[in-house]
mmCIF file of C-alpha atoms and ligand atoms in Angstrom:
data_model
loop_
_atom_site.group_PDB
_atom_site.id
_atom_site.type_symbol
_atom_site.label_atom_id
_atom_site.label_comp_id
_atom_site.label_asym_id
_atom_site.label_seq_id
_atom_site.Cartn_x
_atom_site.Cartn_y
_atom_site.Cartn_z
ATOM 1 C CA MET A 647 6.548 -9.507 13.905
ATOM 2 C CA PRO A 648 5.416 -7.034 16.586
ATOM 3 C CA ASN A 649 6.918 -3.609 17.184
ATOM 4 C CA TRP A 650 6.692 -2.243 13.669
ATOM 5 C CA LYS A 651 8.925 0.808 13.425
ATOM 6 C CA PRO A 652 6.679 3.554 12.006
ATOM 7 C CA ILE A 653 8.020 5.010 8.788
ATOM 8 C CA VAL A 654 9.023 8.624 8.225
ATOM 9 C CA GLY A 655 7.107 8.790 4.937
ATOM 10 C CA LEU A 656 8.602 12.055 3.702
ATOM 11 C CA SER A 657 10.138 12.739 0.297
ATOM 12 C CA PHE A 658 12.998 15.099 -0.445
ATOM 13 C CA SER A 659 15.022 16.499 -3.303
ATOM 14 C CA SER A 660 18.693 15.533 -2.942
ATOM 15 C CA LYS A 661 19.455 18.988 -1.529
ATOM 16 C CA GLU A 662 16.586 18.814 0.966
ATOM 17 C CA PHE A 663 17.697 15.305 1.928
ATOM 18 C CA ASP A 664 21.177 16.622 2.719
ATOM 19 C CA THR A 665 19.700 19.253 5.042
ATOM 20 C CA TYR A 666 17.395 16.650 6.625
ATOM 21 C CA CYS A 667 20.265 14.257 7.369
ATOM 22 C CA HIS A 668 22.461 16.938 8.891
ATOM 23 C CA ALA A 669 19.774 17.468 11.548
ATOM 24 C CA LEU A 670 19.570 13.772 12.518
ATOM 25 C CA GLN A 671 21.329 12.242 15.511
ATOM 26 C CA TRP A 672 22.441 8.624 15.585
ATOM 27 C CA ASN A 673 22.451 7.893 19.299
ATOM 28 C CA ALA A 674 20.822 4.496 19.808
ATOM 29 C CA TRP A 675 21.996 2.959 16.536
ATOM 30 C CA ARG A 676 24.733 3.944 14.113
ATOM 31 C CA PRO A 677 25.139 2.235 10.726
ATOM 32 C CA SER A 678 28.604 1.291 9.470
ATOM 33 C CA PHE A 679 27.903 1.102 5.743
ATOM 34 C CA ILE A 680 25.242 1.215 3.016
ATOM 35 C CA VAL A 681 23.631 -1.701 1.160
ATOM 36 C CA LEU A 682 22.316 -0.800 -2.299
ATOM 37 C CA HIS A 683 19.217 -2.473 -3.769
ATOM 38 C CA ASN A 684 16.788 -2.123 -6.646
ATOM 39 C CA THR A 685 13.082 -2.766 -6.218
ATOM 40 C CA ALA A 686 12.932 -5.074 -9.282
ATOM 41 C CA VAL A 687 9.132 -5.080 -8.756
ATOM 42 C CA PRO A 688 7.843 -2.436 -9.197
ATOM 43 C CA THR A 689 9.857 -1.601 -12.274
ATOM 44 C CA LEU A 690 10.339 1.938 -13.537
ATOM 45 C CA ALA A 691 7.764 1.118 -16.209
ATOM 46 C CA ASN A 692 5.276 0.098 -13.485
ATOM 47 C CA ARG A 693 5.631 3.575 -11.926
ATOM 48 C CA PRO A 694 5.610 6.031 -14.843
ATOM 49 C CA ASN A 695 5.500 9.032 -12.509
ATOM 50 C CA GLY A 696 7.713 7.579 -9.803
ATOM 51 C CA LEU A 697 6.561 6.829 -6.265
ATOM 52 C CA ASN A 698 3.793 8.657 -4.425
ATOM 53 C CA LYS A 699 2.488 8.523 -0.850
ATOM 54 C CA ASN A 700 -0.006 5.823 -1.822
ATOM 55 C CA HIS A 701 2.780 3.595 -3.096
ATOM 56 C CA ILE A 702 4.734 4.192 0.112
ATOM 57 C CA ASP A 703 1.674 3.348 2.232
ATOM 58 C CA ASN A 704 1.269 0.133 0.239
ATOM 59 C CA LEU A 705 4.911 -0.730 0.954
ATOM 60 C CA VAL A 706 4.141 -0.359 4.672
ATOM 61 C CA LYS A 707 1.302 -2.866 4.275
ATOM 62 C CA TYR A 708 3.612 -5.199 2.370
ATOM 63 C CA TYR A 709 6.458 -5.229 4.900
ATOM 64 C CA ARG A 710 4.375 -4.915 8.078
ATOM 65 C CA ASP A 711 1.210 -6.896 7.267
ATOM 66 C CA ASP A 712 2.223 -9.366 4.562
ATOM 67 C CA ARG A 713 5.816 -10.118 5.519
ATOM 68 C CA LYS A 714 5.272 -9.358 9.233
ATOM 69 C CA TRP A 715 8.603 -7.632 9.475
ATOM 70 C CA SER A 716 9.410 -4.987 12.099
ATOM 71 C CA ALA A 717 10.781 -2.562 9.492
ATOM 72 C CA GLY A 718 11.750 -2.187 5.847
ATOM 73 C CA PRO A 719 14.612 -0.519 3.975
ATOM 74 C CA HIS A 720 15.570 3.051 4.879
ATOM 75 C CA LEU A 721 15.209 4.801 1.538
ATOM 76 C CA PHE A 722 13.215 4.414 -1.666
ATOM 77 C CA ILE A 723 14.698 6.523 -4.427
ATOM 78 C CA ASP A 724 12.994 7.270 -7.722
ATOM 79 C CA ASP A 725 13.774 9.621 -10.598
ATOM 80 C CA HIS A 726 12.272 12.587 -8.741
ATOM 81 C CA LYS A 727 12.679 12.156 -5.015
ATOM 82 C CA ILE A 728 14.297 10.418 -2.084
ATOM 83 C CA TRP A 729 11.642 8.849 0.158
ATOM 84 C CA VAL A 730 12.606 8.132 3.757
ATOM 85 C CA PHE A 731 10.924 4.892 4.828
ATOM 86 C CA THR A 732 12.358 3.278 7.996
ATOM 87 C CA PRO A 733 13.974 6.042 10.109
ATOM 88 C CA LEU A 734 17.656 6.399 9.260
ATOM 89 C CA THR A 735 18.442 6.392 12.986
ATOM 90 C CA MET A 736 17.009 2.869 13.477
ATOM 91 C CA SER A 737 18.016 -0.495 12.045
ATOM 92 C CA GLY A 738 15.899 -1.641 9.104
ATOM 93 C CA ILE A 739 15.240 -4.945 7.346
ATOM 94 C CA HIS A 740 16.586 -5.396 3.823
ATOM 95 C CA SER A 741 19.602 -7.712 3.778
ATOM 96 C CA PRO A 742 19.800 -10.714 6.145
ATOM 97 C CA THR A 743 23.465 -10.516 7.097
ATOM 98 C CA TRP A 744 23.695 -6.763 7.451
ATOM 99 C CA ASN A 745 20.397 -5.481 8.885
ATOM 100 C CA LYS A 746 21.919 -4.662 12.245
ATOM 101 C CA ILE A 747 24.887 -2.751 10.887
ATOM 102 C CA ALA A 748 23.890 -1.167 7.572
ATOM 103 C CA LEU A 749 21.459 1.226 5.930
ATOM 104 C CA GLY A 750 19.285 -0.186 3.139
ATOM 105 C CA VAL A 751 18.877 2.009 0.055
ATOM 106 C CA GLU A 752 16.327 0.916 -2.559
ATOM 107 C CA MET A 753 16.335 2.315 -6.086
ATOM 108 C CA LEU A 754 13.086 2.136 -8.042
ATOM 109 C CA GLY A 755 13.625 -0.030 -11.115
ATOM 110 C CA ASN A 756 14.710 -3.419 -12.360
ATOM 111 C CA TYR A 757 18.289 -2.930 -13.517
ATOM 112 C CA ALA A 758 18.554 -6.417 -14.888
ATOM 113 C CA THR A 759 16.518 -5.085 -17.816
ATOM 114 C CA GLU A 760 15.935 -1.333 -17.437
ATOM 115 C CA ASP A 761 18.580 1.201 -18.371
ATOM 116 C CA PHE A 762 20.700 2.599 -15.540
ATOM 117 C CA ASN A 763 22.811 4.903 -17.727
ATOM 118 C CA LYS A 764 20.232 7.015 -19.474
ATOM 119 C CA GLY A 765 16.702 8.284 -19.172
ATOM 120 C CA ARG A 766 14.808 7.667 -15.959
ATOM 121 C CA GLY A 767 17.309 5.094 -14.698
ATOM 122 C CA ALA A 768 20.074 7.696 -14.904
ATOM 123 C CA ALA A 769 17.905 10.098 -12.877
ATOM 124 C CA VAL A 770 17.376 7.419 -10.214
ATOM 125 C CA ARG A 771 21.104 6.773 -10.194
ATOM 126 C CA GLU A 772 21.875 10.476 -9.794
ATOM 127 C CA ASN A 773 19.517 10.753 -6.808
ATOM 128 C CA ALA A 774 20.942 7.562 -5.271
ATOM 129 C CA VAL A 775 24.526 8.799 -5.648
ATOM 130 C CA ALA A 776 23.557 12.115 -4.040
ATOM 131 C CA ALA A 777 21.788 10.371 -1.143
ATOM 132 C CA MET A 778 24.725 8.021 -0.531
ATOM 133 C CA ALA A 779 27.191 10.922 -0.634
ATOM 134 C CA THR A 780 25.119 12.705 2.021
ATOM 135 C CA LEU A 781 24.950 9.611 4.240
ATOM 136 C CA CYS A 782 28.694 8.974 3.892
ATOM 137 C CA ALA A 783 29.496 12.582 4.810
ATOM 138 C CA VAL A 784 27.101 12.830 7.747
ATOM 139 C CA LEU A 785 28.033 9.449 9.202
ATOM 140 C CA GLY A 786 31.734 9.502 8.344
ATOM 141 C CA ILE A 787 31.330 6.373 6.215
ATOM 142 C CA ASN A 788 33.946 5.530 3.588
ATOM 143 C CA PRO A 789 31.984 5.134 0.315
ATOM 144 C CA ASN A 790 34.141 2.133 -0.595
ATOM 145 C CA THR A 791 32.482 0.109 2.163
ATOM 146 C CA MET A 792 29.175 0.137 0.230
ATOM 147 C CA LYS A 793 27.799 -3.324 -0.591
ATOM 148 C CA LEU A 794 25.349 -4.530 -3.180
ATOM 149 C CA HIS A 795 22.553 -6.670 -1.730
ATOM 150 C CA LYS A 796 23.635 -9.600 -3.899
ATOM 151 C CA GLU A 797 27.016 -9.606 -2.119
ATOM 152 C CA ASP A 798 25.229 -10.797 1.015
ATOM 153 C CA PRO A 799 26.072 -14.510 1.262
ATOM 154 C CA LYS A 800 22.663 -15.146 2.842
ATOM 155 C CA THR A 801 20.643 -13.855 -0.087
ATOM 156 C CA THR A 802 19.767 -15.451 -3.403
ATOM 157 C CA HIS A 803 18.403 -12.201 -4.873
ATOM 158 C CA LYS A 804 20.322 -10.879 -7.863
ATOM 159 C CA CYS A 805 19.873 -7.410 -6.437
ATOM 160 C CA PRO A 806 20.486 -4.887 -7.834
ATOM 161 C CA GLY A 807 20.446 -5.971 -11.506
ATOM 162 C CA ALA A 808 23.674 -6.353 -13.435
ATOM 163 C CA LYS A 809 23.386 -2.922 -15.071
ATOM 164 C CA VAL A 810 24.307 -1.416 -11.706
ATOM 165 C CA ASN A 811 28.100 -1.347 -11.850
ATOM 166 C CA LYS A 812 29.409 -1.095 -8.307
ATOM 167 C CA VAL A 813 32.746 0.512 -9.174
ATOM 168 C CA ASP A 814 31.068 3.168 -11.311
ATOM 169 C CA VAL A 815 28.588 4.017 -8.562
ATOM 170 C CA LEU A 816 31.345 4.163 -5.927
ATOM 171 C CA ASN A 817 33.395 6.488 -8.126
ATOM 172 C CA GLU A 818 30.427 8.792 -8.586
ATOM 173 C CA VAL A 819 29.784 8.955 -4.833
ATOM 174 C CA GLU A 820 33.457 9.674 -4.210
ATOM 175 C CA GLN A 821 33.535 12.387 -6.886
ATOM 176 C CA LEU A 822 30.436 14.047 -5.490
ATOM 177 C CA LEU A 823 31.909 14.015 -1.977
ATOM 178 C CA LEU A 824 35.046 15.704 -3.283
ATOM 179 C CA LEU A 825 32.974 18.237 -5.197
ATOM 180 C CA ARG A 826 30.876 19.071 -2.139
ATOM 181 C CA HIS A 827 33.526 18.945 0.565
ATOM 182 C CA GLY A 828 36.981 18.858 -0.990
ATOM 183 C CA ASN A 829 39.261 16.712 1.111
ATOM 184 C CA GLU A 830 37.715 17.612 4.458
ATOM 185 C CA HIS A 831 34.819 15.140 4.266
ATOM 186 C CA SER A 832 36.891 12.354 5.722
ATOM 187 C CA VAL A 833 37.661 14.242 8.915
ATOM 188 C CA VAL A 834 34.998 16.808 9.757
ATOM 189 C CA HIS A 835 32.090 14.514 10.477
ATOM 190 C CA GLN A 836 33.828 12.009 12.753
HETATM 191 ZN ZN1 ZN B 1674 17.854 -6.030 -2.493
#
């Protein structure tokens, strides 16, 4: 597919990511909700130190050159950092039904088998919750609209793995929003 959307290719702590997102402007395209994924391959075990720039560059080759897509998901989140892949202000490609209306957030790991509640999986989860709380606040998105990739009727991927409990993740995003913003988050960013 022509017209590859160049990636951002920057990594942030959750705090830095919050600052980064507050400076963005969604003029041409504005997402309505978030779709949560896990990479499955690579697993956490495949990436003992998380993702680096080389891995991100290889993902560009995969989506652009092998799959011939115009974009990929928006974020890749590991146990250390939040990597911005496709610009958050442009539509990505990650979930057939929802590409035009949703952000795609990938978590490093295969949560069919790897632990999501402790160790490195818990660190990935914590970064993902923080990133989703930021995106919900900045875009005025209700966290309860979040979808798992496997909820897309047009996909056969069991993504993310069953250890990712949607209700638990939603509750954590909601709690973090309340912690950060009190009750004002639902009105100030409209
Ligand atoms: Zn997925």
